Amino acid sequence: MRLVLERRSETPLALRLGSPLLAVTLTLASAFVIFAAMGQDPLNALHVYFIAPLSDSWGLQEVAVKATPLVLISVGLALCYRSNNWNIGAEGQFLVGAMAGGWLALATHGAPDGPWLLPAMLACGALGGALFALIPALLKTRFGANEILTSLMLVYVAELLLDWLVRGPWRDPQGFNMPVTVTFEPEAVVPLLLEGGRLNIGTPIALLVVALLAVLVGRTLKGFEIRLVGEAPRAARFAGFDEKKLTWTVFAISGALAGLAGILEAAGTVRMLQPGISPGYGFTAIIVAFLGRLNPVGCLVAGVFLAVTFIGAENAQIMLRLPLDVTRVFQGLLLFYVLACDTLLLYRPRLVRGAHA
Amino acid sequence: MTLLEAILLTVITASTPLLIAAIGELVVEKSGVLNLGVEGMMIMGAACGIVAAIATGSGALGVIAAILAGMAMAALFAALTLGLAANQVAAGLALTIFGIGLSGVVGAAHVGAQRAGIGKLEIPVLADIPFLGPLLFNQDPFVYASFALTAGVAWFLTRSKAGLVLRACGESAASAHALGYPVLRIRFLAILFGGACAGLAGAYLSLVLTPFWTSGMTAGRGWIALAIVVFASWLPWRAALGAYLFGGITILQLHAQGAGFRVPPQLMSALPYLITIVVLVLIMRLRRGGTAGPAGLGLPFVPDR
């Protein structure tokens, strides 16, 4: 018996919608087995991980708070991946965005400022992320350097830069030598949606970005260009689309969105700069993008699901003493299953009896 | 022992894991497969290596466990990319994320647990040569293994028939298939070899270099190994040169930090990553944009019957 893949002439819609669901189901089944292997009651652990975060208003708000950066970053990455530009350095672009926006908050700290401050911070964050993302884009288009490696190396550089800033020039002098900046002033904090809640205006911004990108990809010439360059590069060249310019565009957009997510996180949730402001959003967003089938609305749904795993991990660490790394295992498995299920879209697998033909 | 000798010795220890992992990945890429999961396989090797070594009290068993762990991870990657023709870039990223997570779970009980490193293997007579002797002939077995691997792979790829077939799979899978070679099986073996090397490199980190386990201890070395393959233009001996270049930079920045240069330590720590980027750019400039890589690198192959 061996597995043979036959190319499909067309993919049924049900399969296209069903394949991410199948991947999620397989991940949950694997989680069941892993929990049992770790000596946990699997049903209880699954409940703590995947259901409890959704069962009260505080948990739901927390899911939305965690989903916001994931969605913002992943819709940008989806544009990159669709056009065969492998930006895997969103984590670094997120941090640079937080630093660029945070710089403005710190520079105006204690000085009179007005309502212009927060929008300016968000703009700075997006600009910082975009410029940082343009480094691998430039190295790719100008020198042909592999963008996978350069964008990833820049993540380490951004982490070390943030570490240096909060331990050196930007450290809070009254911070008991902790590597943190001062807490941002109220004008420099992203306003809450509901008094006393956790949601801030970052979440509606993310929803707006999803809507905008859904229109861009589905309804505009630019979106067609992005899809064509990824799916049929030769045809795109004949059509006169400039591949290099497109690389710049998608890197700039995805960097800007990652940077925006970074400053929203720094000025909204954390309200200061410190190492570890991101629990790996930039890497998890890669999984979100694939689970969302590189589609903006899909990324929205997938972002919510992965946000649940982040909160589930925190709950499980407190209640079941499970290490946080378990979440990464699930996230990696999820991406495996997503990729495996995507094969079903292109090919019809058949088991064939006998040896090689 | 002079200071120069001491520095050269540490350069060797820093370069060895890079070389082993890079040689493995070089073979994988020559067969036409891009496995970006080196970091994940390496860290699984590091975790399983030290856990097995502590459990059994044997360094050798630890090394074997590490190699097996790397191969198991590689087999997972092969199932996806060969069996299901999945996107290799995405599957490699998944392998890295999965490996970093799983290694944390595997090693959780052993964080910081010390164990004696693996001893040196002194080659009699030759080790007594002044200066060169202790440097070249009084090393741990991994160092000899790394050069044996480099020489073996260089011979295999250029001098053996099997190596020629493997390269054919990387240049044009369709042609190799038409000639009757089992492309997927050859690629599978290459991927397993890459996994074994990455696992071995991981074992070196947790059993010799540090020697203890901390989560995330590979710190991007798997990615640097990938960059070394590009730098080396897919030539084994040039990969050795690349590994020693990066190993040298790592050690140099450590010594510079120790010597109290008035530069932020974070800048020095960022140096290996920055230099990787610079080297990637320079090598592409030298090649004037052309790639020296296998023509079919990263393209999935589905045999039509």
PDB file of N, CA and C in Angstrom, chain B residues 22-72:
ATOM      1  N   ALA B  22      25.278  22.636   9.429  1.00  0.00           N
ATOM      2  CA  ALA B  22      25.319  23.167   8.069  1.00  0.00           C
ATOM      3  C   ALA B  22      25.586  22.059   7.053  1.00  0.00           C
ATOM      4  N   ILE B  23      26.470  21.124   7.405  1.00  0.00           N
ATOM      5  CA  ILE B  23      26.771  20.028   6.473  1.00  0.00           C
ATOM      6  C   ILE B  23      25.521  19.181   6.228  1.00  0.00           C
ATOM      7  N   GLY B  24      24.764  18.925   7.297  1.00  0.00           N
ATOM      8  CA  GLY B  24      23.531  18.156   7.138  1.00  0.00           C
ATOM      9  C   GLY B  24      22.552  18.862   6.219  1.00  0.00           C
ATOM     10  N   GLU B  25      22.356  20.162   6.471  1.00  0.00           N
ATOM     11  CA  GLU B  25      21.404  20.920   5.663  1.00  0.00           C
ATOM     12  C   GLU B  25      21.880  21.021   4.214  1.00  0.00           C
ATOM     13  N   LEU B  26      23.192  21.086   4.021  1.00  0.00           N
ATOM     14  CA  LEU B  26      23.741  21.170   2.664  1.00  0.00           C
ATOM     15  C   LEU B  26      23.305  19.955   1.833  1.00  0.00           C
ATOM     16  N   VAL B  27      23.385  18.777   2.441  1.00  0.00           N
ATOM     17  CA  VAL B  27      22.975  17.560   1.726  1.00  0.00           C
ATOM     18  C   VAL B  27      21.478  17.612   1.408  1.00  0.00           C
ATOM     19  N   VAL B  28      20.679  18.066   2.404  1.00  0.00           N
ATOM     20  CA  VAL B  28      19.232  18.163   2.198  1.00  0.00           C
ATOM     21  C   VAL B  28      18.942  19.081   1.006  1.00  0.00           C
ATOM     22  N   GLU B  29      19.596  20.248   0.996  1.00  0.00           N
ATOM     23  CA  GLU B  29      19.317  21.218  -0.061  1.00  0.00           C
ATOM     24  C   GLU B  29      19.819  20.729  -1.411  1.00  0.00           C
ATOM     25  N   LYS B  30      20.915  19.986  -1.401  1.00  0.00           N
ATOM     26  CA  LYS B  30      21.420  19.438  -2.661  1.00  0.00           C
ATOM     27  C   LYS B  30      20.407  18.477  -3.288  1.00  0.00           C
ATOM     28  N   SER B  31      19.582  17.842  -2.431  1.00  0.00           N
ATOM     29  CA  SER B  31      18.573  16.936  -2.973  1.00  0.00           C
ATOM     30  C   SER B  31      17.315  17.693  -3.397  1.00  0.00           C
ATOM     31  N   GLY B  32      17.323  19.024  -3.246  1.00  0.00           N
ATOM     32  CA  GLY B  32      16.214  19.843  -3.732  1.00  0.00           C
ATOM     33  C   GLY B  32      15.196  20.201  -2.673  1.00  0.00           C
ATOM     34  N   VAL B  33      15.499  19.901  -1.402  1.00  0.00           N
ATOM     35  CA  VAL B  33      14.542  20.192  -0.333  1.00  0.00           C
ATOM     36  C   VAL B  33      15.115  21.290   0.550  1.00  0.00           C
ATOM     37  N   LEU B  34      14.280  22.298   0.854  1.00  0.00           N
ATOM     38  CA  LEU B  34      14.694  23.358   1.762  1.00  0.00           C
ATOM     39  C   LEU B  34      14.044  23.096   3.111  1.00  0.00           C
ATOM     40  N   ASN B  35      14.825  22.634   4.078  1.00  0.00           N
ATOM     41  CA  ASN B  35      14.274  22.393   5.414  1.00  0.00           C
ATOM     42  C   ASN B  35      14.690  23.533   6.329  1.00  0.00           C
ATOM     43  N   LEU B  36      13.730  24.440   6.593  1.00  0.00           N
ATOM     44  CA  LEU B  36      14.028  25.589   7.456  1.00  0.00           C
ATOM     45  C   LEU B  36      13.917  25.225   8.933  1.00  0.00           C
ATOM     46  N   GLY B  37      13.682  23.953   9.225  1.00  0.00           N
ATOM     47  CA  GLY B  37      13.466  23.556  10.614  1.00  0.00           C
ATOM     48  C   GLY B  37      14.724  23.163  11.356  1.00  0.00           C
ATOM     49  N   VAL B  38      15.900  23.568  10.856  1.00  0.00           N
ATOM     50  CA  VAL B  38      17.158  23.171  11.501  1.00  0.00           C
ATOM     51  C   VAL B  38      17.158  23.552  12.977  1.00  0.00           C
ATOM     52  N   GLU B  39      16.696  24.783  13.253  1.00  0.00           N
ATOM     53  CA  GLU B  39      16.664  25.253  14.642  1.00  0.00           C
ATOM     54  C   GLU B  39      15.827  24.318  15.524  1.00  0.00           C
ATOM     55  N   GLY B  40      14.684  23.888  15.005  1.00  0.00           N
ATOM     56  CA  GLY B  40      13.802  23.014  15.778  1.00  0.00           C
ATOM     57  C   GLY B  40      14.407  21.637  15.996  1.00  0.00           C
ATOM     58  N   MET B  41      15.036  21.087  14.957  1.00  0.00           N
ATOM     59  CA  MET B  41      15.646  19.754  15.090  1.00  0.00           C
ATOM     60  C   MET B  41      16.837  19.821  16.040  1.00  0.00           C
ATOM     61  N   MET B  42      17.591  20.918  15.938  1.00  0.00           N
ATOM     62  CA  MET B  42      18.788  21.079  16.753  1.00  0.00           C
ATOM     63  C   MET B  42      18.414  21.177  18.239  1.00  0.00           C
ATOM     64  N   ILE B  43      17.391  21.962  18.525  1.00  0.00           N
ATOM     65  CA  ILE B  43      17.053  22.155  19.939  1.00  0.00           C
ATOM     66  C   ILE B  43      16.438  20.891  20.525  1.00  0.00           C
ATOM     67  N   MET B  44      15.734  20.107  19.680  1.00  0.00           N
ATOM     68  CA  MET B  44      15.231  18.822  20.160  1.00  0.00           C
ATOM     69  C   MET B  44      16.401  17.881  20.456  1.00  0.00           C
ATOM     70  N   GLY B  45      17.435  17.943  19.605  1.00  0.00           N
ATOM     71  CA  GLY B  45      18.632  17.143  19.858  1.00  0.00           C
ATOM     72  C   GLY B  45      19.270  17.539  21.179  1.00  0.00           C
ATOM     73  N   ALA B  46      19.346  18.853  21.425  1.00  0.00           N
ATOM     74  CA  ALA B  46      19.952  19.329  22.667  1.00  0.00           C
ATOM     75  C   ALA B  46      19.164  18.831  23.881  1.00  0.00           C
ATOM     76  N   ALA B  47      17.829  18.951  23.809  1.00  0.00           N
ATOM     77  CA  ALA B  47      16.998  18.576  24.955  1.00  0.00           C
ATOM     78  C   ALA B  47      17.043  17.062  25.179  1.00  0.00           C
ATOM     79  N   CYS B  48      16.782  16.290  24.115  1.00  0.00           N
ATOM     80  CA  CYS B  48      16.742  14.832  24.283  1.00  0.00           C
ATOM     81  C   CYS B  48      18.121  14.310  24.647  1.00  0.00           C
ATOM     82  N   GLY B  49      19.176  14.918  24.103  1.00  0.00           N
ATOM     83  CA  GLY B  49      20.529  14.477  24.407  1.00  0.00           C
ATOM     84  C   GLY B  49      20.819  14.572  25.886  1.00  0.00           C
ATOM     85  N   ILE B  50      20.525  15.720  26.473  1.00  0.00           N
ATOM     86  CA  ILE B  50      20.905  15.856  27.888  1.00  0.00           C
ATOM     87  C   ILE B  50      19.976  15.072  28.795  1.00  0.00           C
ATOM     88  N   VAL B  51      18.694  14.991  28.428  1.00  0.00           N
ATOM     89  CA  VAL B  51      17.768  14.219  29.266  1.00  0.00           C
ATOM     90  C   VAL B  51      18.181  12.744  29.267  1.00  0.00           C
ATOM     91  N   ALA B  52      18.522  12.214  28.084  1.00  0.00           N
ATOM     92  CA  ALA B  52      18.930  10.806  28.006  1.00  0.00           C
ATOM     93  C   ALA B  52      20.254  10.593  28.721  1.00  0.00           C
ATOM     94  N   ALA B  53      21.167  11.562  28.602  1.00  0.00           N
ATOM     95  CA  ALA B  53      22.469  11.416  29.245  1.00  0.00           C
ATOM     96  C   ALA B  53      22.322  11.410  30.760  1.00  0.00           C
ATOM     97  N   ILE B  54      21.434  12.256  31.283  1.00  0.00           N
ATOM     98  CA  ILE B  54      21.225  12.292  32.737  1.00  0.00           C
ATOM     99  C   ILE B  54      20.537  11.000  33.188  1.00  0.00           C
ATOM    100  N   ALA B  55      19.543  10.552  32.392  1.00  0.00           N
ATOM    101  CA  ALA B  55      18.773   9.369  32.800  1.00  0.00           C
ATOM    102  C   ALA B  55      19.642   8.111  32.801  1.00  0.00           C
ATOM    103  N   THR B  56      20.525   7.989  31.790  1.00  0.00           N
ATOM    104  CA  THR B  56      21.296   6.755  31.676  1.00  0.00           C
ATOM    105  C   THR B  56      22.701   6.900  32.252  1.00  0.00           C
ATOM    106  N   GLY B  57      23.114   8.133  32.486  1.00  0.00           N
ATOM    107  CA  GLY B  57      24.459   8.359  32.975  1.00  0.00           C
ATOM    108  C   GLY B  57      25.526   8.165  31.919  1.00  0.00           C
ATOM    109  N   SER B  58      25.093   8.048  30.666  1.00  0.00           N
ATOM    110  CA  SER B  58      26.064   7.799  29.606  1.00  0.00           C
ATOM    111  C   SER B  58      25.995   8.906  28.552  1.00  0.00           C
ATOM    112  N   GLY B  59      27.129   9.537  28.305  1.00  0.00           N
ATOM    113  CA  GLY B  59      27.166  10.578  27.288  1.00  0.00           C
ATOM    114  C   GLY B  59      26.891  10.024  25.902  1.00  0.00           C
ATOM    115  N   ALA B  60      27.419   8.820  25.633  1.00  0.00           N
ATOM    116  CA  ALA B  60      27.250   8.229  24.303  1.00  0.00           C
ATOM    117  C   ALA B  60      25.777   7.978  24.013  1.00  0.00           C
ATOM    118  N   LEU B  61      25.050   7.452  25.032  1.00  0.00           N
ATOM    119  CA  LEU B  61      23.622   7.222  24.825  1.00  0.00           C
ATOM    120  C   LEU B  61      22.886   8.544  24.615  1.00  0.00           C
ATOM    121  N   GLY B  62      23.366   9.583  25.300  1.00  0.00           N
ATOM    122  CA  GLY B  62      22.778  10.905  25.097  1.00  0.00           C
ATOM    123  C   GLY B  62      22.920  11.351  23.658  1.00  0.00           C
ATOM    124  N   VAL B  63      24.113  11.145  23.101  1.00  0.00           N
ATOM    125  CA  VAL B  63      24.359  11.543  21.708  1.00  0.00           C
ATOM    126  C   VAL B  63      23.452  10.761  20.771  1.00  0.00           C
ATOM    127  N   ILE B  64      23.316   9.450  21.039  1.00  0.00           N
ATOM    128  CA  ILE B  64      22.459   8.641  20.170  1.00  0.00           C
ATOM    129  C   ILE B  64      21.012   9.122  20.256  1.00  0.00           C
ATOM    130  N   ALA B  65      20.561   9.415  21.477  1.00  0.00           N
ATOM    131  CA  ALA B  65      19.193   9.915  21.649  1.00  0.00           C
ATOM    132  C   ALA B  65      19.001  11.218  20.874  1.00  0.00           C
ATOM    133  N   ALA B  66      20.021  12.085  20.912  1.00  0.00           N
ATOM    134  CA  ALA B  66      19.919  13.366  20.217  1.00  0.00           C
ATOM    135  C   ALA B  66      19.797  13.154  18.710  1.00  0.00           C
ATOM    136  N   ILE B  67      20.614  12.235  18.180  1.00  0.00           N
ATOM    137  CA  ILE B  67      20.560  11.964  16.744  1.00  0.00           C
ATOM    138  C   ILE B  67      19.192  11.415  16.365  1.00  0.00           C
ATOM    139  N   LEU B  68      18.683  10.487  17.189  1.00  0.00           N
ATOM    140  CA  LEU B  68      17.371   9.909  16.903  1.00  0.00           C
ATOM    141  C   LEU B  68      16.278  10.980  16.971  1.00  0.00           C
ATOM    142  N   ALA B  69      16.390  11.883  17.942  1.00  0.00           N
ATOM    143  CA  ALA B  69      15.392  12.949  18.065  1.00  0.00           C
ATOM    144  C   ALA B  69      15.410  13.827  16.819  1.00  0.00           C
ATOM    145  N   GLY B  70      16.618  14.182  16.361  1.00  0.00           N
ATOM    146  CA  GLY B  70      16.719  14.992  15.142  1.00  0.00           C
ATOM    147  C   GLY B  70      16.114  14.268  13.957  1.00  0.00           C
ATOM    148  N   MET B  71      16.355  12.962  13.866  1.00  0.00           N
ATOM    149  CA  MET B  71      15.811  12.194  12.737  1.00  0.00           C
ATOM    150  C   MET B  71      14.296  12.075  12.818  1.00  0.00           C
ATOM    151  N   ALA B  72      13.778  11.927  14.042  1.00  0.00           N
ATOM    152  CA  ALA B  72      12.323  11.834  14.188  1.00  0.00           C
ATOM    153  C   ALA B  72      11.666  13.136  13.730  1.00  0.00           C
TER     154      ALA B  72
END
